[in-house]
mmCIF file of C-alpha atoms in Angstrom:
data_model
loop_
_atom_site.group_PDB
_atom_site.id
_atom_site.type_symbol
_atom_site.label_atom_id
_atom_site.label_comp_id
_atom_site.label_asym_id
_atom_site.label_seq_id
_atom_site.Cartn_x
_atom_site.Cartn_y
_atom_site.Cartn_z
ATOM 1 C CA MET U 1 167.591 -100.849 -8.521
ATOM 2 C CA THR U 2 165.016 -103.578 -9.088
ATOM 3 C CA LYS U 3 164.319 -106.160 -6.437
ATOM 4 C CA VAL U 4 163.873 -109.759 -7.480
ATOM 5 C CA GLN U 5 161.046 -111.545 -5.699
ATOM 6 C CA GLU U 6 159.770 -115.102 -5.883
ATOM 7 C CA ILE U 7 156.333 -116.546 -6.381
ATOM 8 C CA ASN U 8 155.386 -120.171 -5.981
ATOM 9 C CA VAL U 9 153.208 -121.568 -8.739
ATOM 10 C CA LYS U 10 152.162 -125.212 -8.346
ATOM 11 C CA ASN U 11 155.292 -126.018 -6.318
ATOM 12 C CA THR U 12 157.559 -124.200 -8.772
ATOM 13 C CA THR U 13 159.547 -121.137 -7.772
ATOM 14 C CA ILE U 14 159.403 -118.389 -10.376
ATOM 15 C CA ARG U 15 161.368 -115.183 -9.904
ATOM 16 C CA THR U 16 159.724 -111.869 -10.720
ATOM 17 C CA MET U 17 160.755 -108.243 -10.658
ATOM 18 C CA LYS U 18 159.190 -104.883 -11.231
ATOM 19 C CA VAL U 19 160.903 -102.345 -13.481
ATOM 20 C CA GLY U 20 159.120 -99.020 -13.342
ATOM 21 C CA ASP U 21 155.455 -99.940 -13.684
ATOM 22 C CA ALA U 22 156.115 -103.169 -15.607
ATOM 23 C CA ASP U 23 156.116 -106.677 -14.172
ATOM 24 C CA TYR U 24 158.753 -109.088 -15.461
ATOM 25 C CA ILE U 25 158.751 -112.861 -14.968
ATOM 26 C CA CYS U 26 161.818 -115.092 -15.241
ATOM 27 C CA ILE U 27 161.292 -117.227 -18.331
ATOM 28 C CA THR U 28 164.480 -119.132 -17.462
ATOM 29 C CA ASP U 29 162.603 -120.465 -14.425
ATOM 30 C CA ILE U 30 159.664 -121.429 -16.631
ATOM 31 C CA ALA U 31 162.036 -123.135 -19.111
ATOM 32 C CA ARG U 32 163.529 -125.146 -16.240
ATOM 33 C CA GLN U 33 160.302 -127.197 -16.310
ATOM 34 C CA LYS U 34 161.346 -128.629 -19.693
ATOM 35 C CA ASN U 35 165.113 -128.726 -19.291
ATOM 36 C CA PRO U 36 166.350 -128.465 -15.697
ATOM 37 C CA LEU U 37 170.033 -128.637 -16.711
ATOM 38 C CA GLU U 38 170.055 -126.137 -19.600
ATOM 39 C CA PRO U 39 166.951 -123.923 -19.434
ATOM 40 C CA LYS U 40 168.692 -121.225 -21.493
ATOM 41 C CA ASP U 41 168.627 -123.623 -24.459
ATOM 42 C CA VAL U 42 164.832 -123.749 -24.247
ATOM 43 C CA VAL U 43 164.718 -119.944 -24.363
ATOM 44 C CA LYS U 44 167.125 -119.825 -27.324
ATOM 45 C CA ASN U 45 165.086 -122.442 -29.217
ATOM 46 C CA TRP U 46 161.935 -120.366 -28.691
ATOM 47 C CA MET U 47 163.739 -117.319 -30.033
ATOM 48 C CA ARG U 48 164.689 -119.133 -33.258
ATOM 49 C CA LEU U 49 161.057 -119.340 -34.346
ATOM 50 C CA LYS U 50 159.619 -116.900 -36.876
ATOM 51 C CA ASN U 51 156.368 -116.632 -34.876
ATOM 52 C CA THR U 52 158.337 -115.660 -31.781
ATOM 53 C CA ILE U 53 160.286 -112.944 -33.579
ATOM 54 C CA GLU U 54 157.068 -111.615 -35.136
ATOM 55 C CA TYR U 55 155.423 -111.497 -31.705
ATOM 56 C CA LEU U 56 158.413 -109.880 -29.976
ATOM 57 C CA GLY U 57 158.738 -107.317 -32.754
ATOM 58 C CA MET U 58 155.037 -106.432 -32.624
ATOM 59 C CA TRP U 59 155.145 -106.148 -28.824
ATOM 60 C CA GLU U 60 158.137 -103.805 -29.042
ATOM 61 C CA MET U 61 156.550 -101.676 -31.781
ATOM 62 C CA LEU U 62 153.470 -101.196 -29.611
ATOM 63 C CA ASN U 63 155.273 -100.628 -26.304
ATOM 64 C CA ASN U 64 158.739 -99.273 -27.021
ATOM 65 C CA PRO U 65 159.181 -95.954 -28.849
ATOM 66 C CA ASN U 66 162.956 -96.596 -29.009
ATOM 67 C CA PHE U 67 162.660 -99.977 -30.728
ATOM 68 C CA LYS U 68 165.013 -100.249 -33.711
ATOM 69 C CA GLY U 69 162.696 -101.553 -36.421
ATOM 70 C CA VAL U 70 165.380 -101.339 -39.111
ATOM 71 C CA GLU U 71 167.531 -103.828 -37.172
ATOM 72 C CA PHE U 72 164.449 -106.002 -36.559
ATOM 73 C CA ASP U 73 163.640 -106.548 -40.252
ATOM 74 C CA PRO U 74 166.679 -108.745 -41.096
ATOM 75 C CA LEU U 75 166.052 -110.867 -37.998
ATOM 76 C CA LEU U 76 162.473 -111.458 -39.088
ATOM 77 C CA MET U 77 163.622 -112.425 -42.591
ATOM 78 C CA GLN U 78 166.115 -114.979 -41.202
ATOM 79 C CA ALA U 79 163.980 -116.346 -38.353
ATOM 80 C CA GLY U 80 162.960 -119.964 -38.711
ATOM 81 C CA SER U 81 165.768 -120.906 -41.093
ATOM 82 C CA ASN U 82 168.068 -123.771 -40.134
ATOM 83 C CA ALA U 83 171.064 -121.492 -39.629
ATOM 84 C CA PHE U 84 169.236 -118.807 -37.618
ATOM 85 C CA THR U 85 170.201 -118.439 -33.975
ATOM 86 C CA LEU U 86 169.276 -115.710 -31.535
ATOM 87 C CA ASN U 87 169.608 -115.275 -27.814
ATOM 88 C CA PRO U 88 167.938 -112.696 -25.567
ATOM 89 C CA THR U 89 171.086 -110.601 -25.103
ATOM 90 C CA ARG U 90 171.634 -110.278 -28.849
ATOM 91 C CA TRP U 91 167.951 -109.421 -29.394
ATOM 92 C CA ILE U 92 168.156 -106.637 -26.800
ATOM 93 C CA GLU U 93 171.450 -105.258 -28.149
ATOM 94 C CA LEU U 94 170.378 -105.258 -31.806
ATOM 95 C CA THR U 95 166.856 -103.870 -31.405
ATOM 96 C CA ASN U 96 166.972 -101.869 -28.169
ATOM 97 C CA ALA U 97 164.211 -104.147 -26.880
ATOM 98 C CA VAL U 98 162.673 -103.589 -23.445
ATOM 99 C CA GLY U 99 160.322 -106.584 -23.326
ATOM 100 C CA LEU U 100 163.176 -108.894 -22.333
ATOM 101 C CA ILE U 101 165.820 -108.282 -19.686
ATOM 102 C CA THR U 102 168.874 -110.432 -19.031
ATOM 103 C CA LYS U 103 170.557 -110.555 -15.658
ATOM 104 C CA ASN U 104 173.808 -112.176 -14.599
ATOM 105 C CA GLY U 105 174.778 -113.435 -11.193
ATOM 106 C CA ARG U 106 172.686 -114.713 -8.324
ATOM 107 C CA ALA U 107 169.344 -113.553 -9.745
ATOM 108 C CA GLY U 108 170.499 -114.364 -13.276
ATOM 109 C CA GLY U 109 168.331 -115.409 -16.139
ATOM 110 C CA THR U 110 166.085 -113.964 -18.792
ATOM 111 C CA TYR U 111 163.102 -111.981 -17.571
ATOM 112 C CA ALA U 112 160.204 -111.131 -19.855
ATOM 113 C CA GLN U 113 157.485 -108.546 -19.526
ATOM 114 C CA ARG U 114 154.373 -110.277 -18.239
ATOM 115 C CA ASP U 115 152.567 -110.623 -21.595
ATOM 116 C CA ILE U 116 155.672 -112.079 -23.233
ATOM 117 C CA ALA U 117 156.269 -114.439 -20.306
ATOM 118 C CA PHE U 118 152.707 -115.765 -20.587
ATOM 119 C CA LYS U 119 153.226 -116.361 -24.308
ATOM 120 C CA PHE U 120 156.473 -118.208 -23.566
ATOM 121 C CA ALA U 121 154.854 -120.303 -20.833
ATOM 122 C CA SER U 122 152.112 -121.425 -23.206
ATOM 123 C CA TRP U 123 154.762 -122.427 -25.761
ATOM 124 C CA VAL U 124 156.799 -124.362 -23.192
ATOM 125 C CA SER U 125 153.844 -126.413 -22.038
ATOM 126 C CA VAL U 126 150.172 -125.928 -22.705
ATOM 127 C CA GLU U 127 149.494 -128.413 -19.902
ATOM 128 C CA LEU U 128 151.677 -126.498 -17.448
ATOM 129 C CA TRP U 129 150.096 -123.230 -18.578
ATOM 130 C CA LYS U 130 146.605 -124.584 -17.939
ATOM 131 C CA LYS U 131 147.672 -125.770 -14.478
ATOM 132 C CA TRP U 132 149.123 -122.375 -13.617
ATOM 133 C CA GLY U 133 146.380 -120.285 -15.105
ATOM 134 C CA ILE U 134 146.833 -116.631 -15.912
ATOM 135 C CA GLU U 135 145.348 -115.563 -12.569
ATOM 136 C CA ASN U 136 148.168 -117.305 -10.677
ATOM 137 C CA CYS U 137 151.029 -115.429 -12.305
#
C-alpha cells in the first residue's frame, strides 16, 4: 500500500506518494491553483491537447514496457480536435499507462510521476512554476 504524504510549496499543500521507486505528485492539487472549485476540469483540459498526448505517450514508451501503443495511436490522431475529450482514468484504462494514477476517496485525485507533474505544473502556470522551482518539489 502506498502512503500519501504532503509537502508545502509556497503556502500550498501538495500531496505526494511513492509507488515502488517512483515519486508521484498530485496534479489535482496543482490544478487547484487555477480552479479551486473544479480542479479536475483543469486536468481534463490539459489532457485534450495534442502536445500533452504526445508527451504522455513518449513518456510511457520510454518507461513502461506494458504500454499499449496500438491503443495510443487513435488518441494521438484525435487529440486537439474540438470533439476530443480524455480524462486520466480513460487514458490509464486504454493504454495501460503507469505515469498517471487516479485515486478515489480521502486522498483522491490524479497523481503523476514526477516528470509529468513538473510538465503539468509549467502548463498550469509558468509564474507559479518559477516560484516553486524544480528543487522545491
